[in-house]
mmCIF file of N, CA and C in Angstrom:
data_model
loop_
_atom_site.group_PDB
_atom_site.id
_atom_site.type_symbol
_atom_site.label_atom_id
_atom_site.label_comp_id
_atom_site.label_asym_id
_atom_site.label_seq_id
_atom_site.Cartn_x
_atom_site.Cartn_y
_atom_site.Cartn_z
ATOM 1 N N UNK A 1381 17.027 2.344 -10.842
ATOM 2 C CA UNK A 1381 15.803 2.915 -10.172
ATOM 3 C C UNK A 1381 14.198 2.298 -10.438
ATOM 4 N N UNK A 1382 13.467 2.563 -9.619
ATOM 5 C CA UNK A 1382 11.885 2.015 -9.356
ATOM 6 C C UNK A 1382 11.110 2.757 -9.995
ATOM 7 N N UNK A 1383 10.038 2.179 -10.182
ATOM 8 C CA UNK A 1383 9.012 3.760 -10.388
ATOM 9 C C UNK A 1383 7.684 3.211 -10.047
ATOM 10 N N UNK A 1384 7.045 3.775 -8.785
ATOM 11 C CA UNK A 1384 5.567 3.363 -8.824
ATOM 12 C C UNK A 1384 4.750 4.371 -8.796
ATOM 13 N N UNK A 1385 3.350 4.186 -9.713
ATOM 14 C CA UNK A 1385 2.735 4.630 -9.779
ATOM 15 C C UNK A 1385 1.392 3.723 -9.301
ATOM 16 N N UNK A 1386 0.788 4.676 -8.382
ATOM 17 C CA UNK A 1386 -0.507 4.415 -7.420
ATOM 18 C C UNK A 1386 -1.925 5.040 -7.964
ATOM 19 N N UNK A 1387 -2.787 4.568 -7.988
ATOM 20 C CA UNK A 1387 -3.961 4.675 -8.406
ATOM 21 C C UNK A 1387 -5.220 4.214 -7.498
ATOM 22 N N UNK A 1388 -6.671 4.548 -8.170
ATOM 23 C CA UNK A 1388 -7.648 4.147 -7.587
ATOM 24 C C UNK A 1388 -8.092 4.679 -6.166
ATOM 25 N N UNK A 1389 -7.567 5.692 -6.089
ATOM 26 C CA UNK A 1389 -8.578 6.482 -4.541
ATOM 27 C C UNK A 1389 -9.478 7.273 -5.392
ATOM 28 N N UNK A 1390 -10.539 7.726 -4.260
ATOM 29 C CA UNK A 1390 -11.996 8.684 -4.261
ATOM 30 C C UNK A 1390 -12.261 8.525 -3.037
ATOM 31 N N UNK A 1391 -13.301 8.855 -3.181
ATOM 32 C CA UNK A 1391 -14.618 9.182 -2.263
ATOM 33 C C UNK A 1391 -15.755 8.396 -1.777
ATOM 34 N N UNK A 1392 -15.623 7.696 -0.701
ATOM 35 C CA UNK A 1392 -16.805 6.570 -0.511
ATOM 36 C C UNK A 1392 -17.154 6.703 0.403
ATOM 37 N N UNK A 1393 -18.543 6.342 0.964
ATOM 38 C CA UNK A 1393 -19.311 6.394 2.247
ATOM 39 C C UNK A 1393 -18.971 5.155 2.830
ATOM 40 N N UNK A 1394 -18.833 5.508 4.099
ATOM 41 C CA UNK A 1394 -18.507 4.319 5.216
ATOM 42 C C UNK A 1394 -19.083 3.180 5.125
ATOM 43 N N UNK A 1395 -18.230 2.205 5.086
ATOM 44 C CA UNK A 1395 -18.978 0.901 4.807
ATOM 45 C C UNK A 1395 -18.556 0.162 3.413
ATOM 46 N N UNK A 1396 -18.283 1.114 2.508
ATOM 47 C CA UNK A 1396 -17.923 0.787 1.462
ATOM 48 C C UNK A 1396 -16.520 0.270 1.287
ATOM 49 N N UNK A 1397 -16.185 0.157 -0.339
ATOM 50 C CA UNK A 1397 -15.288 -0.481 -0.749
ATOM 51 C C UNK A 1397 -14.363 0.165 -1.830
ATOM 52 N N UNK A 1398 -12.796 0.252 -1.895
ATOM 53 C CA UNK A 1398 -12.151 0.779 -3.002
ATOM 54 C C UNK A 1398 -10.940 -0.082 -3.285
ATOM 55 N N UNK A 1399 -10.543 -0.319 -4.483
ATOM 56 C CA UNK A 1399 -9.411 -0.965 -4.475
ATOM 57 C C UNK A 1399 -8.265 -0.051 -5.456
ATOM 58 N N UNK A 1400 -6.849 -0.213 -4.517
ATOM 59 C CA UNK A 1400 -5.820 0.697 -4.919
ATOM 60 C C UNK A 1400 -4.896 0.033 -5.582
ATOM 61 N N UNK A 1401 -4.683 0.495 -6.513
ATOM 62 C CA UNK A 1401 -3.477 -0.267 -7.667
ATOM 63 C C UNK A 1401 -2.049 0.603 -7.662
ATOM 64 N N UNK A 1402 -1.259 -0.086 -7.763
ATOM 65 C CA UNK A 1402 0.498 0.348 -7.854
ATOM 66 C C UNK A 1402 0.908 -0.430 -8.805
ATOM 67 N N UNK A 1403 1.464 0.208 -10.344
ATOM 68 C CA UNK A 1403 2.290 -0.347 -11.146
ATOM 69 C C UNK A 1403 3.295 -0.368 -10.867
ATOM 70 N N UNK A 1404 4.166 -1.467 -10.656
ATOM 71 C CA UNK A 1404 5.843 -0.845 -10.481
ATOM 72 C C UNK A 1404 6.743 -1.428 -11.957
ATOM 73 N N UNK A 1405 7.651 -0.458 -12.306
ATOM 74 C CA UNK A 1405 8.294 -0.544 -13.524
ATOM 75 C C UNK A 1405 10.224 -0.227 -12.904
ATOM 76 N N UNK A 1406 10.735 -0.628 -13.824
ATOM 77 C CA UNK A 1406 12.346 -0.329 -13.942
ATOM 78 C C UNK A 1406 12.915 -1.665 -13.677
ATOM 79 N N UNK A 1407 13.852 -1.077 -12.177
ATOM 80 C CA UNK A 1407 14.681 -2.288 -11.643
ATOM 81 C C UNK A 1407 13.727 -3.086 -10.363
ATOM 82 N N UNK A 1408 12.680 -3.264 -10.750
ATOM 83 C CA UNK A 1408 11.890 -4.374 -9.418
ATOM 84 C C UNK A 1408 12.694 -5.503 -8.985
ATOM 85 N N UNK A 1409 13.767 -5.840 -9.932
ATOM 86 C CA UNK A 1409 14.495 -7.071 -8.568
ATOM 87 C C UNK A 1409 15.128 -6.742 -8.002
ATOM 88 N N UNK A 1410 15.226 -5.383 -7.649
ATOM 89 C CA UNK A 1410 16.451 -4.606 -6.952
ATOM 90 C C UNK A 1410 15.354 -4.419 -5.160
ATOM 91 N N UNK A 1411 14.064 -5.107 -5.606
ATOM 92 C CA UNK A 1411 13.444 -5.156 -4.121
ATOM 93 C C UNK A 1411 12.682 -6.349 -3.790
ATOM 94 N N UNK A 1412 12.536 -6.550 -2.798
ATOM 95 C CA UNK A 1412 11.727 -7.732 -2.382
ATOM 96 C C UNK A 1412 10.541 -7.523 -1.662
ATOM 97 N N UNK A 1413 9.494 -6.554 -1.502
ATOM 98 C CA UNK A 1413 8.270 -6.152 -0.697
ATOM 99 C C UNK A 1413 8.308 -5.085 -1.501
ATOM 100 N N UNK A 1414 6.927 -5.000 -1.583
ATOM 101 C CA UNK A 1414 6.024 -4.086 -1.950
ATOM 102 C C UNK A 1414 4.701 -3.788 -0.753
ATOM 103 N N UNK A 1415 4.597 -2.473 -0.783
ATOM 104 C CA UNK A 1415 3.518 -2.648 0.190
ATOM 105 C C UNK A 1415 2.880 -1.219 0.159
ATOM 106 N N UNK A 1416 2.058 -0.373 1.214
ATOM 107 C CA UNK A 1416 1.277 0.043 1.076
ATOM 108 C C UNK A 1416 1.340 0.888 2.947
ATOM 109 N N UNK A 1417 1.687 2.622 2.756
ATOM 110 C CA UNK A 1417 1.107 3.477 3.418
ATOM 111 C C UNK A 1417 0.184 3.981 3.716
ATOM 112 N N UNK A 1418 -0.054 5.188 4.650
ATOM 113 C CA UNK A 1418 -1.086 6.025 4.865
ATOM 114 C C UNK A 1418 -0.761 6.923 5.318
ATOM 115 N N UNK A 1419 -1.256 8.136 5.102
ATOM 116 C CA UNK A 1419 -1.078 9.565 5.721
ATOM 117 C C UNK A 1419 -2.063 10.725 5.776
ATOM 118 N N UNK A 1420 -2.671 10.613 7.118
ATOM 119 C CA UNK A 1420 -3.789 11.352 7.412
ATOM 120 C C UNK A 1420 -3.379 12.378 7.933
ATOM 121 N N UNK A 1421 -4.304 13.592 7.808
ATOM 122 C CA UNK A 1421 -3.630 15.166 7.725
ATOM 123 C C UNK A 1421 -3.283 15.615 9.515
ATOM 124 N N UNK A 1422 -2.355 16.122 9.416
ATOM 125 C CA UNK A 1422 -1.571 16.383 10.740
ATOM 126 C C UNK A 1422 -1.025 15.266 11.444
ATOM 127 N N UNK A 1423 -0.827 13.737 10.853
ATOM 128 C CA UNK A 1423 -0.387 12.682 11.237
ATOM 129 C C UNK A 1423 0.640 12.373 10.725
ATOM 130 N N UNK A 1424 1.968 10.649 11.245
ATOM 131 C CA UNK A 1424 2.753 10.694 10.614
ATOM 132 C C UNK A 1424 2.277 9.727 9.549
ATOM 133 N N UNK A 1425 3.213 9.211 8.878
ATOM 134 C CA UNK A 1425 2.749 8.010 7.810
ATOM 135 C C UNK A 1425 3.275 6.982 8.050
ATOM 136 N N UNK A 1426 2.114 6.172 7.861
ATOM 137 C CA UNK A 1426 2.027 4.872 9.035
ATOM 138 C C UNK A 1426 1.759 3.566 7.978
ATOM 139 N N UNK A 1427 2.510 2.543 8.136
ATOM 140 C CA UNK A 1427 2.453 1.284 7.711
ATOM 141 C C UNK A 1427 0.967 0.667 7.505
ATOM 142 N N UNK A 1428 0.137 0.007 6.714
ATOM 143 C CA UNK A 1428 -0.940 -0.126 6.287
ATOM 144 C C UNK A 1428 -0.419 -2.081 6.023
ATOM 145 N N UNK A 1429 -0.131 -2.313 4.834
ATOM 146 C CA UNK A 1429 0.177 -3.936 4.644
ATOM 147 C C UNK A 1429 1.526 -3.692 3.686
ATOM 148 N N UNK A 1430 1.949 -4.969 3.705
ATOM 149 C CA UNK A 1430 3.025 -5.056 2.695
ATOM 150 C C UNK A 1430 2.826 -6.883 2.140
ATOM 151 N N UNK A 1431 3.484 -7.091 1.293
ATOM 152 C CA UNK A 1431 3.824 -8.467 0.339
ATOM 153 C C UNK A 1431 5.120 -8.516 -0.136
ATOM 154 N N UNK A 1432 5.378 -10.020 0.062
ATOM 155 C CA UNK A 1432 6.835 -10.263 -0.932
ATOM 156 C C UNK A 1432 6.132 -10.389 -2.086
ATOM 157 N N UNK A 1433 7.180 -10.444 -3.496
ATOM 158 C CA UNK A 1433 7.016 -10.377 -4.741
ATOM 159 C C UNK A 1433 6.463 -11.986 -4.808
ATOM 160 N N UNK A 1434 6.793 -12.915 -4.254
ATOM 161 C CA UNK A 1434 6.227 -14.540 -4.180
ATOM 162 C C UNK A 1434 4.604 -14.207 -3.558
ATOM 163 N N UNK A 1435 4.594 -13.648 -3.065
ATOM 164 C CA UNK A 1435 3.256 -13.501 -2.450
ATOM 165 C C UNK A 1435 2.850 -14.593 -1.014
ATOM 166 N N UNK A 1436 4.260 -15.032 -0.588
ATOM 167 C CA UNK A 1436 4.729 -15.828 0.767
ATOM 168 C C UNK A 1436 4.289 -15.038 2.180
ATOM 169 N N UNK A 1437 5.426 -13.942 2.226
ATOM 170 C CA UNK A 1437 5.045 -12.825 3.330
ATOM 171 C C UNK A 1437 4.288 -12.103 3.226
ATOM 172 N N UNK A 1438 3.016 -11.815 3.789
ATOM 173 C CA UNK A 1438 2.076 -11.004 4.139
ATOM 174 C C UNK A 1438 1.878 -10.183 5.356
ATOM 175 N N UNK A 1439 1.608 -8.761 5.640
ATOM 176 C CA UNK A 1439 1.578 -8.658 7.173
ATOM 177 C C UNK A 1439 0.617 -7.157 6.661
ATOM 178 N N UNK A 1440 -0.095 -6.809 8.286
ATOM 179 C CA UNK A 1440 -0.953 -5.593 8.413
ATOM 180 C C UNK A 1440 -0.691 -5.227 9.281
ATOM 181 N N UNK A 1441 -1.296 -3.753 9.528
ATOM 182 C CA UNK A 1441 -1.291 -3.230 10.398
ATOM 183 C C UNK A 1441 -2.583 -3.755 11.262
ATOM 184 N N UNK A 1442 -2.637 -3.508 12.400
ATOM 185 C CA UNK A 1442 -3.584 -4.096 13.454
ATOM 186 C C UNK A 1442 -4.809 -3.605 12.941
ATOM 187 N N UNK A 1443 -4.742 -2.216 13.031
ATOM 188 C CA UNK A 1443 -6.221 -1.101 12.670
ATOM 189 C C UNK A 1443 -6.994 -1.504 11.244
ATOM 190 N N UNK A 1444 -6.252 -2.773 10.514
ATOM 191 C CA UNK A 1444 -6.978 -2.902 9.103
ATOM 192 C C UNK A 1444 -7.250 -4.115 8.640
ATOM 193 N N UNK A 1445 -6.440 -5.108 9.661
ATOM 194 C CA UNK A 1445 -6.603 -6.814 9.518
ATOM 195 C C UNK A 1445 -8.292 -7.183 9.633
ATOM 196 N N UNK A 1446 -8.798 -8.017 8.803
ATOM 197 C CA UNK A 1446 -9.839 -8.248 8.088
ATOM 198 C C UNK A 1446 -10.767 -7.237 7.233
ATOM 199 N N UNK A 1447 -10.286 -6.406 7.387
ATOM 200 C CA UNK A 1447 -10.855 -5.258 6.213
ATOM 201 C C UNK A 1447 -9.933 -4.830 5.016
ATOM 202 N N UNK A 1448 -8.892 -4.937 5.202
ATOM 203 C CA UNK A 1448 -8.168 -5.038 3.741
ATOM 204 C C UNK A 1448 -7.374 -6.273 3.545
ATOM 205 N N UNK A 1449 -6.786 -6.179 2.077
ATOM 206 C CA UNK A 1449 -6.086 -7.485 1.658
ATOM 207 C C UNK A 1449 -5.376 -6.821 0.737
ATOM 208 N N UNK A 1450 -4.075 -7.360 0.651
ATOM 209 C CA UNK A 1450 -3.024 -6.904 -0.038
ATOM 210 C C UNK A 1450 -2.889 -8.131 -1.385
ATOM 211 N N UNK A 1451 -2.451 -7.659 -2.377
ATOM 212 C CA UNK A 1451 -2.159 -9.170 -3.448
ATOM 213 C C UNK A 1451 -1.197 -8.345 -4.457
ATOM 214 N N UNK A 1452 -0.833 -9.452 -5.305
ATOM 215 C CA UNK A 1452 0.334 -9.060 -6.158
ATOM 216 C C UNK A 1452 -0.173 -9.686 -7.261
ATOM 217 N N UNK A 1453 0.422 -9.244 -8.663
ATOM 218 C CA UNK A 1453 0.279 -10.036 -9.939
ATOM 219 C C UNK A 1453 1.727 -9.726 -10.408
ATOM 220 N N UNK A 1454 2.584 -10.546 -10.392
ATOM 221 C CA UNK A 1454 3.729 -10.641 -10.767
ATOM 222 C C UNK A 1454 4.007 -10.565 -12.534
ATOM 223 N N UNK A 1455 2.995 -10.731 -13.192
ATOM 224 C CA UNK A 1455 2.844 -10.796 -14.685
ATOM 225 C C UNK A 1455 2.803 -9.472 -14.701
ATOM 226 N N UNK A 1456 1.830 -8.596 -14.368
ATOM 227 C CA UNK A 1456 1.595 -7.124 -14.399
ATOM 228 C C UNK A 1456 2.700 -6.514 -13.619
ATOM 229 N N UNK A 1457 3.645 -6.852 -12.912
ATOM 230 C CA UNK A 1457 4.085 -5.712 -11.900
ATOM 231 C C UNK A 1457 3.578 -4.645 -11.154
ATOM 232 N N UNK A 1458 2.189 -5.490 -9.865
ATOM 233 C CA UNK A 1458 1.278 -4.958 -9.873
ATOM 234 C C UNK A 1458 0.804 -5.103 -8.646
ATOM 235 N N UNK A 1459 0.802 -4.228 -7.854
ATOM 236 C CA UNK A 1459 0.659 -4.799 -5.983
ATOM 237 C C UNK A 1459 -0.767 -3.952 -6.157
ATOM 238 N N UNK A 1460 -1.863 -4.475 -5.480
ATOM 239 C CA UNK A 1460 -3.525 -4.155 -5.256
ATOM 240 C C UNK A 1460 -3.273 -4.301 -3.454
ATOM 241 N N UNK A 1461 -4.482 -3.225 -3.302
ATOM 242 C CA UNK A 1461 -5.020 -3.301 -1.609
ATOM 243 C C UNK A 1461 -6.553 -2.745 -1.798
ATOM 244 N N UNK A 1462 -7.077 -3.998 -1.867
ATOM 245 C CA UNK A 1462 -8.469 -4.095 -1.531
ATOM 246 C C UNK A 1462 -8.957 -3.948 -0.354
ATOM 247 N N UNK A 1463 -10.083 -2.629 -0.384
ATOM 248 C CA UNK A 1463 -10.368 -2.289 0.980
ATOM 249 C C UNK A 1463 -11.595 -2.225 1.087
ATOM 250 N N UNK A 1464 -11.975 -3.039 2.206
ATOM 251 C CA UNK A 1464 -13.359 -3.082 2.103
ATOM 252 C C UNK A 1464 -14.134 -2.385 4.104
ATOM 253 N N UNK A 1465 -15.435 -2.825 4.017
ATOM 254 C CA UNK A 1465 -15.776 -2.055 5.250
ATOM 255 C C UNK A 1465 -15.184 -0.489 5.479
ATOM 256 N N UNK A 1466 -15.143 0.363 5.023
ATOM 257 C CA UNK A 1466 -14.063 1.469 4.921
ATOM 258 C C UNK A 1466 -15.108 2.252 6.334
ATOM 259 N N UNK A 1467 -13.523 2.742 6.883
ATOM 260 C CA UNK A 1467 -14.376 3.564 7.887
ATOM 261 C C UNK A 1467 -13.792 5.163 7.752
ATOM 262 N N UNK A 1468 -14.318 6.469 8.148
ATOM 263 C CA UNK A 1468 -14.041 7.545 8.075
ATOM 264 C C UNK A 1468 -12.523 7.775 8.673
ATOM 265 N N UNK A 1469 -12.064 7.004 9.574
ATOM 266 C CA UNK A 1469 -10.806 6.936 10.019
ATOM 267 C C UNK A 1469 -9.551 6.462 9.539
ATOM 268 N N UNK A 1470 -10.518 5.630 7.875
ATOM 269 C CA UNK A 1470 -9.287 5.459 7.191
ATOM 270 C C UNK A 1470 -8.807 6.426 6.193
ATOM 271 N N UNK A 1471 -9.739 7.931 6.413
ATOM 272 C CA UNK A 1471 -9.138 8.751 5.267
ATOM 273 C C UNK A 1471 -8.195 9.261 5.527
ATOM 274 N N UNK A 1472 -7.091 9.120 3.966
ATOM 275 C CA UNK A 1472 -5.343 9.509 4.235
ATOM 276 C C UNK A 1472 -5.550 9.672 2.661
ATOM 277 N N UNK A 1473 -4.049 9.696 2.563
ATOM 278 C CA UNK A 1473 -3.143 9.637 1.285
ATOM 279 C C UNK A 1473 -2.883 8.167 1.291
ATOM 280 N N UNK A 1474 -2.955 7.729 0.415
ATOM 281 C CA UNK A 1474 -2.249 6.290 0.656
ATOM 282 C C UNK A 1474 -1.221 6.283 -0.409
ATOM 283 N N UNK A 1475 0.042 5.569 -0.317
ATOM 284 C CA UNK A 1475 1.385 5.507 -1.060
ATOM 285 C C UNK A 1475 1.627 4.594 -1.285
ATOM 286 N N UNK A 1476 1.763 4.007 -2.389
ATOM 287 C CA UNK A 1476 2.673 2.496 -2.799
ATOM 288 C C UNK A 1476 3.779 2.944 -2.287
ATOM 289 N N UNK A 1477 4.793 1.557 -1.986
ATOM 290 C CA UNK A 1477 5.939 1.355 -1.484
ATOM 291 C C UNK A 1477 6.905 0.431 -2.041
ATOM 292 N N UNK A 1478 7.804 0.252 -2.347
ATOM 293 C CA UNK A 1478 8.928 -0.735 -2.034
ATOM 294 C C UNK A 1478 9.685 -0.698 -1.266
ATOM 295 N N UNK A 1479 10.502 -2.189 -0.922
ATOM 296 C CA UNK A 1479 11.538 -2.425 -0.131
ATOM 297 C C UNK A 1479 11.766 -3.623 0.252
ATOM 298 N N UNK A 1480 12.877 -3.718 1.184
ATOM 299 C CA UNK A 1480 13.602 -5.021 1.437
ATOM 300 C C UNK A 1480 12.878 -6.264 2.113
ATOM 301 N N UNK A 1481 12.783 -5.878 3.193
ATOM 302 C CA UNK A 1481 11.627 -6.797 3.890
ATOM 303 C C UNK A 1481 10.376 -5.998 4.616
ATOM 304 N N UNK A 1482 9.679 -6.678 5.029
ATOM 305 C CA UNK A 1482 8.450 -6.370 5.871
ATOM 306 C C UNK A 1482 8.747 -5.375 7.307
ATOM 307 N N UNK A 1483 9.810 -6.396 8.199
ATOM 308 C CA UNK A 1483 9.811 -5.986 9.203
ATOM 309 C C UNK A 1483 10.704 -4.310 9.433
ATOM 310 N N UNK A 1484 11.574 -4.095 8.138
ATOM 311 C CA UNK A 1484 12.701 -3.473 7.764
ATOM 312 C C UNK A 1484 11.159 -1.543 7.331
ATOM 313 N N UNK A 1485 10.445 -2.263 6.257
ATOM 314 C CA UNK A 1485 9.666 -1.431 5.810
ATOM 315 C C UNK A 1485 8.582 -0.590 6.726
ATOM 316 N N UNK A 1486 8.324 -1.808 7.858
ATOM 317 C CA UNK A 1486 7.230 -1.598 8.872
ATOM 318 C C UNK A 1486 8.064 -0.165 9.744
ATOM 319 N N UNK A 1487 9.174 -0.086 9.562
ATOM 320 C CA UNK A 1487 9.849 0.900 10.297
ATOM 321 C C UNK A 1487 9.903 2.479 9.681
ATOM 322 N N UNK A 1488 9.196 2.236 8.491
ATOM 323 C CA UNK A 1488 9.544 3.199 7.843
ATOM 324 C C UNK A 1488 10.475 3.374 6.325
ATOM 325 N N UNK A 1489 11.433 2.447 6.780
ATOM 326 C CA UNK A 1489 12.590 2.910 5.887
ATOM 327 C C UNK A 1489 12.126 1.374 4.258
ATOM 328 N N UNK A 1490 12.194 2.707 3.464
ATOM 329 C CA UNK A 1490 11.623 2.715 2.235
ATOM 330 C C UNK A 1490 12.252 2.681 1.063
ATOM 331 N N UNK A 1491 12.755 1.893 0.057
ATOM 332 C CA UNK A 1491 13.461 2.541 -1.249
ATOM 333 C C UNK A 1491 12.728 3.231 -1.927
ATOM 334 N N UNK A 1492 11.860 3.225 -2.553
ATOM 335 C CA UNK A 1492 10.873 4.094 -3.721
ATOM 336 C C UNK A 1492 9.507 4.034 -2.991
ATOM 337 N N UNK A 1493 8.864 5.368 -3.666
ATOM 338 C CA UNK A 1493 7.390 5.735 -2.968
ATOM 339 C C UNK A 1493 6.725 5.709 -3.987
ATOM 340 N N UNK A 1494 5.578 5.605 -4.221
ATOM 341 C CA UNK A 1494 4.492 5.983 -5.272
ATOM 342 C C UNK A 1494 4.119 7.723 -4.935
ATOM 343 N N UNK A 1495 3.422 8.176 -5.858
ATOM 344 C CA UNK A 1495 3.038 9.688 -5.422
ATOM 345 C C UNK A 1495 1.982 9.942 -4.951
ATOM 346 N N UNK A 1496 0.784 8.913 -4.670
ATOM 347 C CA UNK A 1496 0.121 8.765 -3.674
ATOM 348 C C UNK A 1496 -1.540 9.173 -4.511
ATOM 349 N N UNK A 1497 -2.241 8.631 -3.858
ATOM 350 C CA UNK A 1497 -3.298 8.951 -3.915
ATOM 351 C C UNK A 1497 -4.784 8.792 -2.935
ATOM 352 N N UNK A 1498 -5.539 9.750 -2.977
ATOM 353 C CA UNK A 1498 -6.138 9.934 -1.650
ATOM 354 C C UNK A 1498 -7.539 9.228 -1.722
ATOM 355 N N UNK A 1499 -7.784 8.709 -0.089
ATOM 356 C CA UNK A 1499 -9.053 7.967 -0.295
ATOM 357 C C UNK A 1499 -9.856 8.805 1.134
ATOM 358 N N UNK A 1500 -11.033 9.221 0.746
ATOM 359 C CA UNK A 1500 -11.991 9.936 1.772
ATOM 360 C C UNK A 1500 -12.797 9.157 1.467
ATOM 361 N N UNK A 1501 -13.340 8.916 3.126
ATOM 362 C CA UNK A 1501 -14.359 8.100 3.430
ATOM 363 C C UNK A 1501 -15.135 9.202 4.163
ATOM 364 N N UNK A 1502 -16.993 9.161 3.761
ATOM 365 C CA UNK A 1502 -17.483 10.049 4.823
ATOM 366 C C UNK A 1502 -18.763 9.313 5.446
ATOM 367 N N UNK A 1503 -18.796 9.895 6.522
ATOM 368 C CA UNK A 1503 -19.411 9.313 7.170
ATOM 369 C C UNK A 1503 -21.274 8.905 7.094
#
């Protein structure tokens, strides 16, 4: 089992920044990819960004490219999502995820989920 504890959400004005963190514990060696999804009210959960534990594979949703940066600290087993130039449309619950490959993760096939952290962007 892998446990994911995500944090860092909050209320921010449009144009502002937030950094989300996700601390992984347990059998993390059973996963290859860490990532972030988000779910806005009334919408399906969607892929935001993914990164391999080595940091060599990274991918983003088109809607966040150039504004969000995913990174990983293997010494701390922690993945981060730096979110800049936030827009009201970024308002959602953000979930940390762990999986096998980025292409598979982008289909929504995830092995482990965090509990979610709320991000609210005001206009």
